[in-house]
Coordinates of C-alpha atoms and ligand atoms in Angstrom, one line a residue:
M22 CA 0.0 0.2 0.0
A23 CA 2.6 2.2 1.0
D24 CA 4.9 1.6 -1.9
T25 CA 2.2 2.1 -4.4
A26 CA 1.2 5.3 -2.7
T27 CA 5.0 6.5 -2.8
D28 CA 4.8 5.3 -6.6
E29 CA 1.8 7.5 -6.8
L30 CA 3.5 10.7 -5.6
K31 CA 6.3 9.9 -8.1
T32 CA 4.0 9.7 -11.0
L33 CA 2.4 12.9 -9.9
E34 CA 5.8 14.5 -9.9
V35 CA 6.5 13.7 -13.2
Q36 CA 3.1 14.5 -14.6
A37 CA 3.0 17.9 -12.7
M38 CA 6.6 18.6 -14.0
E39 CA 5.8 17.8 -17.8
E40 CA 2.4 19.8 -17.5
L41 CA 4.7 22.8 -15.9
K42 CA 6.9 22.6 -19.0
A43 CA 4.0 23.1 -21.3
C44 CA 2.6 26.0 -19.7
A45 CA 3.0 28.8 -22.4
D46 CA 2.7 32.1 -20.4
E47 CA 1.5 33.2 -16.7
A48 CA -2.4 32.5 -17.2
T49 CA -1.6 28.9 -17.9
L50 CA 0.9 28.7 -15.2
R51 CA -1.3 30.1 -12.8
A52 CA -4.1 27.6 -13.8
W53 CA -1.4 24.6 -13.2
N54 CA -0.8 26.2 -9.5
T55 CA -4.3 26.1 -8.8
K56 CA -4.5 22.6 -10.1
Y57 CA -1.7 21.3 -8.0
F58 CA -1.7 23.3 -5.0
G59 CA -5.2 24.9 -5.1
D60 CA -7.3 24.2 -2.0
K61 CA -8.8 21.1 -3.9
G62 CA -5.5 20.3 -5.6
L63 CA -3.7 17.1 -6.0
I64 CA -0.5 18.0 -3.9
K65 CA -2.9 19.1 -0.8
A66 CA -5.0 15.5 -1.7
A67 CA -1.9 13.5 -1.7
L68 CA -0.5 15.0 1.6
G69 CA -4.2 14.3 3.2
K70 CA -3.4 10.8 2.3
L71 CA -1.0 10.6 5.2
G72 CA -3.4 9.3 7.8
T73 CA -4.2 6.4 5.5
I74 CA -0.7 4.8 5.3
A75 CA 0.4 2.1 7.4
K76 CA 2.4 3.5 10.5
D77 CA 5.8 2.1 9.6
Q78 CA 5.6 3.7 6.2
R79 CA 4.2 7.0 7.1
A80 CA 7.6 8.9 8.0
A81 CA 9.0 7.8 4.6
Y82 CA 5.5 8.9 2.7
G83 CA 5.7 11.9 4.4
Q84 CA 9.2 13.0 3.7
E85 CA 8.5 11.9 0.0
A86 CA 5.2 14.1 -0.2
N87 CA 7.2 17.0 1.0
R88 CA 10.1 16.5 -1.3
V89 CA 7.6 16.8 -4.2
K90 CA 5.9 19.5 -3.0
V91 CA 9.1 21.6 -2.3
A92 CA 10.5 20.7 -5.9
L93 CA 7.0 21.6 -7.6
T94 CA 7.2 25.0 -5.9
A95 CA 10.6 25.7 -6.8
A96 CA 9.9 24.6 -10.2
Y97 CA 6.8 26.8 -10.4
D98 CA 8.3 29.8 -8.8
T99 CA 10.9 29.6 -11.3
A100 CA 8.7 29.1 -14.4
L101 CA 6.2 32.1 -13.1
A102 CA 9.2 34.4 -13.1
E103 CA 10.5 33.3 -16.5
A104 CA 7.1 33.9 -18.1
K105 CA 6.9 37.3 -16.7
E106 CA 10.2 38.4 -17.8
T107 CA 9.4 36.9 -21.5
A108 CA 6.3 38.9 -21.6
L109 CA 8.0 42.1 -20.4
Q110 CA 10.7 41.6 -23.2
A111 CA 7.5 40.7 -25.7
S112 CA 5.8 44.1 -24.7
L113 CA 9.0 46.2 -24.7
T114 CA 9.9 45.1 -28.0
A115 CA 6.2 45.5 -29.3
N116 CA 5.9 48.9 -27.8
P117 CA 9.0 50.4 -27.6
L118 CA 9.6 53.3 -24.9
D119 CA 10.2 56.3 -26.4
V120 CA 12.4 57.9 -23.6
S121 CA 12.2 61.3 -25.4
L122 CA 8.4 62.0 -24.8
P123 CA 7.5 64.4 -22.3
G124 CA 6.5 63.0 -18.8
R125 CA 2.9 63.4 -17.6
G126 CA 2.7 66.2 -15.1
R127 CA 0.7 65.5 -12.0
P128 CA -1.9 68.3 -11.4
R129 CA -0.6 69.8 -7.9
G130 CA -2.6 72.0 -5.8
R131 CA -2.3 75.3 -4.5
L132 CA -3.1 77.6 -1.9
H133 CA -6.4 79.8 -2.6
P134 CA -5.6 83.4 -2.9
A135 CA -7.5 84.4 0.2
T136 CA -5.0 82.0 2.1
Q137 CA -2.1 83.5 0.7
I138 CA -2.9 87.0 1.5
L139 CA -4.1 85.7 5.0
R140 CA -0.5 84.4 5.3
Q141 CA 1.1 87.7 4.0
I142 CA -0.8 89.7 6.5
Y143 CA 0.3 87.2 9.6
T144 CA 3.8 87.6 8.2
I145 CA 3.9 91.7 8.4
F146 CA 2.4 91.6 11.9
A147 CA 4.6 89.1 13.2
D148 CA 7.4 91.3 12.4
L149 CA 5.6 94.2 14.1
G150 CA 5.3 92.1 17.1
F151 CA 1.9 90.9 16.8
Q152 CA 0.6 87.2 17.9
V153 CA -2.4 85.7 16.1
Y154 CA -5.5 84.9 18.2
R155 CA -8.3 82.9 17.1
T156 CA -11.9 83.2 17.9
R157 CA -15.5 81.8 17.0
E158 CA -17.3 82.6 13.9
V159 CA -20.6 82.3 16.0
E160 CA -21.2 84.5 18.4
T161 CA -23.8 85.7 20.9
D162 CA -25.8 89.4 20.2
E163 CA -23.8 90.4 23.6
L164 CA -20.4 89.7 22.2
N165 CA -21.4 90.8 18.4
F166 CA -23.1 94.1 19.8
E167 CA -23.7 94.9 23.1
F168 CA -20.2 94.5 24.5
L169 CA -19.0 96.7 21.6
N170 CA -21.2 99.6 22.8
M171 CA -24.1 98.7 20.9
P172 CA -27.1 98.2 23.0
A173 CA -30.2 96.5 21.7
H174 CA -32.1 99.0 19.4
H175 CA -28.9 101.0 19.0
P176 CA -29.1 102.6 15.1
A177 CA -25.6 101.7 14.5
R178 CA -26.5 97.8 14.3
D179 CA -27.7 99.0 11.0
M180 CA -24.3 99.1 9.8
W181 CA -24.2 95.2 10.1
D182 CA -27.1 93.4 8.7
T183 CA -27.1 90.2 10.4
F184 CA -27.8 86.3 9.6
F185 CA -29.8 85.0 12.8
T186 CA -29.3 81.4 14.0
T187 CA -32.8 79.5 15.4
T188 CA -31.1 79.7 18.6
P189 CA -32.3 83.4 20.1
G190 CA -29.5 85.9 20.9
V191 CA -27.1 83.6 18.5
V192 CA -25.7 85.3 15.4
L193 CA -23.1 84.6 12.7
R194 CA -20.5 87.3 13.8
T195 CA -20.8 90.3 11.2
H196 CA -17.1 91.5 12.0
T197 CA -14.2 89.9 13.8
S198 CA -14.4 92.9 16.8
P199 CA -16.2 90.3 19.2
G200 CA -13.0 88.7 19.2
Q201 CA -11.5 91.8 20.9
I202 CA -13.7 90.7 24.2
H203 CA -12.7 87.5 24.1
V204 CA -9.0 88.5 23.9
M205 CA -9.4 91.2 26.7
R206 CA -11.0 88.4 29.0
E207 CA -8.3 86.0 28.5
A208 CA -5.5 88.6 29.4
A209 CA -6.9 89.7 32.2
G210 CA -5.4 93.1 32.3
K211 CA -2.1 92.4 30.8
P212 CA -0.9 94.5 27.7
I213 CA -2.3 93.2 24.3
R214 CA -0.9 93.0 20.9
V215 CA -2.7 90.5 18.4
I216 CA -4.4 90.0 15.2
L217 CA -7.7 87.7 14.8
P218 CA -8.2 86.4 11.4
G219 CA -11.4 84.8 10.2
M220 CA -14.7 84.6 8.6
C221 CA -17.6 87.0 8.8
Y222 CA -21.0 87.1 7.5
R223 CA -23.4 89.9 6.6
N224 CA -26.5 89.7 5.2
E225 CA -25.8 92.4 2.2
A226 CA -26.5 92.7 -1.1
I227 CA -23.8 91.2 -3.3
S228 CA -21.9 93.2 -5.3
T229 CA -18.4 93.6 -7.1
R230 CA -16.9 95.0 -3.6
S231 CA -19.0 93.4 -1.2
E232 CA -19.7 89.4 -0.4
I233 CA -22.2 87.7 2.3
Q234 CA -18.8 85.6 3.4
F235 CA -15.7 87.2 3.6
Y236 CA -12.4 87.3 5.8
Q237 CA -11.3 89.9 8.0
V238 CA -8.4 90.5 10.1
E239 CA -9.1 92.4 13.4
G240 CA -6.3 94.2 15.4
L241 CA -5.7 94.8 18.8
V242 CA -3.3 96.8 21.1
I243 CA -3.6 97.5 24.5
G244 CA -1.5 99.0 27.2
E245 CA -0.3 102.2 28.9
G246 CA 0.0 105.3 26.7
V247 CA -1.0 103.8 23.5
T248 CA -2.0 106.4 21.0
M249 CA -3.8 107.5 17.6
A250 CA -0.1 108.0 16.4
D251 CA 1.1 104.1 17.1
L252 CA -2.3 103.3 15.0
K253 CA -1.8 105.4 12.2
G254 CA 2.3 104.3 12.2
T255 CA 1.2 100.8 12.7
I256 CA -1.4 101.2 9.6
T257 CA 0.9 103.0 7.5
A258 CA 3.9 100.7 7.8
F259 CA 1.6 97.5 7.2
A260 CA 0.2 99.2 4.0
R261 CA 4.1 100.0 2.9
R262 CA 4.9 96.4 3.2
M263 CA 1.7 95.1 1.6
F264 CA 1.4 97.8 -1.3
G265 CA 4.7 98.9 -1.8
P266 CA 6.1 102.7 -1.5
E267 CA 4.5 103.7 -4.4
R268 CA 0.9 103.0 -3.7
Q269 CA -0.8 106.2 -1.8
V270 CA -2.7 105.7 1.7
R271 CA -5.6 107.7 2.7
I272 CA -6.7 108.0 6.2
R273 CA -10.3 109.5 6.9
S274 CA -12.0 110.2 9.8
S275 CA -15.0 108.1 10.2
Y276 CA -17.7 106.5 12.9
F277 CA -17.8 103.1 14.6
P278 CA -19.6 102.6 18.2
F279 CA -16.7 100.8 19.6
T280 CA -13.9 103.2 19.0
E281 CA -13.4 106.7 19.5
P282 CA -11.9 108.7 17.5
S283 CA -12.6 106.6 14.7
I284 CA -11.0 106.3 11.1
E285 CA -11.4 104.5 7.7
V286 CA -8.3 103.5 5.3
D287 CA -8.1 103.7 1.9
I288 CA -5.8 102.6 -0.7
D289 CA -5.4 103.9 -4.3
W290 CA -6.8 101.9 -7.1
P291 CA -3.9 101.1 -9.8
A292 CA -4.0 104.1 -12.0
D293 CA -3.6 102.1 -15.3
D294 CA -6.6 99.9 -14.4
P295 CA -9.6 100.6 -16.9
N296 CA -12.2 99.5 -14.3
R297 CA -10.7 102.1 -12.0
D298 CA -13.4 104.3 -11.8
R299 CA -16.3 101.6 -11.9
L300 CA -14.6 99.7 -8.6
T301 CA -13.9 103.1 -6.7
K302 CA -17.4 104.6 -7.6
G303 CA -14.9 107.2 -9.4
T304 CA -12.9 108.4 -6.4
G305 CA -10.0 106.3 -7.2
W306 CA -10.0 104.8 -3.7
L307 CA -11.2 101.5 -2.1
E308 CA -11.6 100.8 1.6
I309 CA -9.6 98.5 3.1
L310 CA -10.1 99.1 6.7
G311 CA -11.9 100.6 10.0
A312 CA -10.0 101.3 13.0
G313 CA -9.8 103.7 15.9
M314 CA -9.2 103.9 19.5
V315 CA -10.9 101.5 21.8
H316 CA -14.0 103.1 23.2
P317 CA -13.8 103.3 27.2
N318 CA -16.7 101.0 27.3
V319 CA -15.5 98.2 25.3
L320 CA -12.2 98.6 27.5
R321 CA -14.4 98.1 30.7
A322 CA -16.6 95.3 28.9
G323 CA -13.0 93.5 28.4
G324 CA -12.2 94.1 32.1
Y325 CA -9.9 96.7 31.3
D326 CA -9.7 100.3 33.3
P327 CA -9.7 103.2 30.6
D328 CA -8.5 105.4 33.3
K329 CA -5.1 103.4 33.2
V330 CA -4.9 102.0 29.8
T331 CA -5.5 103.1 26.1
G332 CA -5.8 100.7 23.2
F333 CA -6.2 101.3 19.2
A334 CA -8.2 98.5 17.3
F335 CA -8.8 98.0 13.3
G336 CA -10.7 95.5 11.2
M337 CA -9.3 94.8 7.6
G338 CA -10.6 93.0 4.7
P339 CA -8.0 90.8 3.1
Q340 CA -10.0 90.1 -0.3
R341 CA -10.3 93.9 -0.8
M342 CA -6.3 94.2 -0.4
L343 CA -6.2 91.2 -3.0
M344 CA -8.3 93.1 -5.4
L345 CA -6.3 96.3 -4.7
K346 CA -2.7 94.3 -5.5
H347 CA -4.1 92.6 -8.8
A348 CA -6.9 95.1 -10.1
I349 CA -9.3 92.1 -9.6
D350 CA -12.6 93.7 -10.9
D351 CA -14.9 91.6 -9.1
I352 CA -14.7 90.0 -5.1
R353 CA -17.4 87.4 -6.1
L354 CA -14.6 85.5 -7.9
F355 CA -13.0 84.4 -4.8
W356 CA -15.7 81.8 -4.0
Q357 CA -16.8 80.6 -7.3
N358 CA -14.2 78.0 -7.5
D359 CA -13.2 78.9 -11.0
L360 CA -9.6 77.5 -11.7
R361 CA -8.9 79.9 -14.5
F362 CA -9.0 82.5 -11.8
L363 CA -7.6 80.5 -8.9
R364 CA -4.6 79.3 -10.9
Q365 CA -3.3 83.0 -11.5
F366 CA -2.3 83.1 -7.7
Ligands
FA5_24 C1 -16.0 96.7 10.6 O1 -16.9 95.6 10.4 C2 -15.6 97.0 11.9 N1 -15.7 96.0 13.0 C3 -14.1 97.5 11.7 C4 -13.4 97.8 12.8 C5 -12.7 97.1 13.7 C6 -13.4 99.4 13.3 C7 -12.1 97.8 15.1 C8 -12.8 99.8 14.3 C9 -12.2 99.0 15.2 P1 -16.7 97.6 8.2 O2 -17.9 97.1 8.1 O3 -16.2 98.7 7.5 O4 -16.0 97.9 9.9 O5 -15.6 96.7 7.6 C10 -14.1 96.6 7.6 C11 -13.8 96.2 6.6 O6 -13.9 94.6 6.2 C12 -14.0 96.7 5.1 O7 -12.9 97.8 5.2 C13 -13.7 95.8 4.2 O8 -12.7 95.9 3.6 C14 -14.1 94.6 4.7 N2 -15.4 93.9 4.5 C15 -16.6 94.6 5.0 N3 -17.8 94.3 4.4 C16 -17.3 93.4 3.5 C17 -18.0 92.8 2.6 N4 -19.3 92.8 2.5 N5 -17.4 91.9 1.6 C18 -15.8 92.1 1.8 N6 -15.5 92.5 2.4 C19 -15.8 93.7 3.4

């Protein structure tokens, strides 16, 4: 019985080797592998027979079965490698590589222009000693208006037409100014020099210069003896670096409930741009920010004593700055996801 069984193994080996040699390509080789080494394969079946062999012959049968298995596996691996190499050579001959063809470029992403200008703004203010402080986009009515010296029904609230949430008293912030209160309360009486970047939302009629969703970068400086001269110096130094020495900066007096006195700052639109009149309503100037000396009531709401410290604050529009830098004629282009526009930056 055992002899016959061992003989059968040898016959199986010879048959398998012959069939292996006859395999012409990778597909037939893999079929061969399944026939012999698959779950229901002949080698597995032969190994499974071990239990039926008489005890004194079992070791010899086992050894022989193992030898056949190892030999066939090695022969298969070699044949498979050869078949792959042959196929590769055949394909290289049939479709020769043209190494002079240009490579296929991978499309690379890039930073959105708004992100780029935000980073420029961070760099300039970092050089002026400002830290970046992040605050929330959803605010309470108290923070967005009341602590900024605008009690309910104050007419100045009309300057910021607001998106309300379904929770009473909770709004999408209309400006980054509520962040001033957050910083002051966290700094708890210490001097402050920060910028607060982030998204703002207004229920406005969209135009070439105004979006319902736009970035602002707030600035806040508080300490002993901070003056309007510091505000003007900071803004002018910033504008020089952002726009270059050849561009004009105009400072006008203005009104905000949370600053006193208040100013607005404009930059001159590129003189040679044919859209200049349309975008600047014939003035030649586009406003980039509002600013002023922090109102005593706001300092108090933040926990500071207006008799001991003073401060200045500003809120600038990074997208307006991009428009001014590159003579972009429509602020809506920023969020339209048109790659023809975005790829220019
Ligand atoms: C404010 O939002 C004040 N909080 C600014 C401020 C901060 C004043 C601190 C004093 C002290 P204003 O609404 O003017 O002000 O907006 C400030 C800047 O944000 C504008 O100059 C403009 O650059 C930008 N901005 C305002 N509204 C829009 C809009 N709808 N789309 C795009 N940019 C806007």
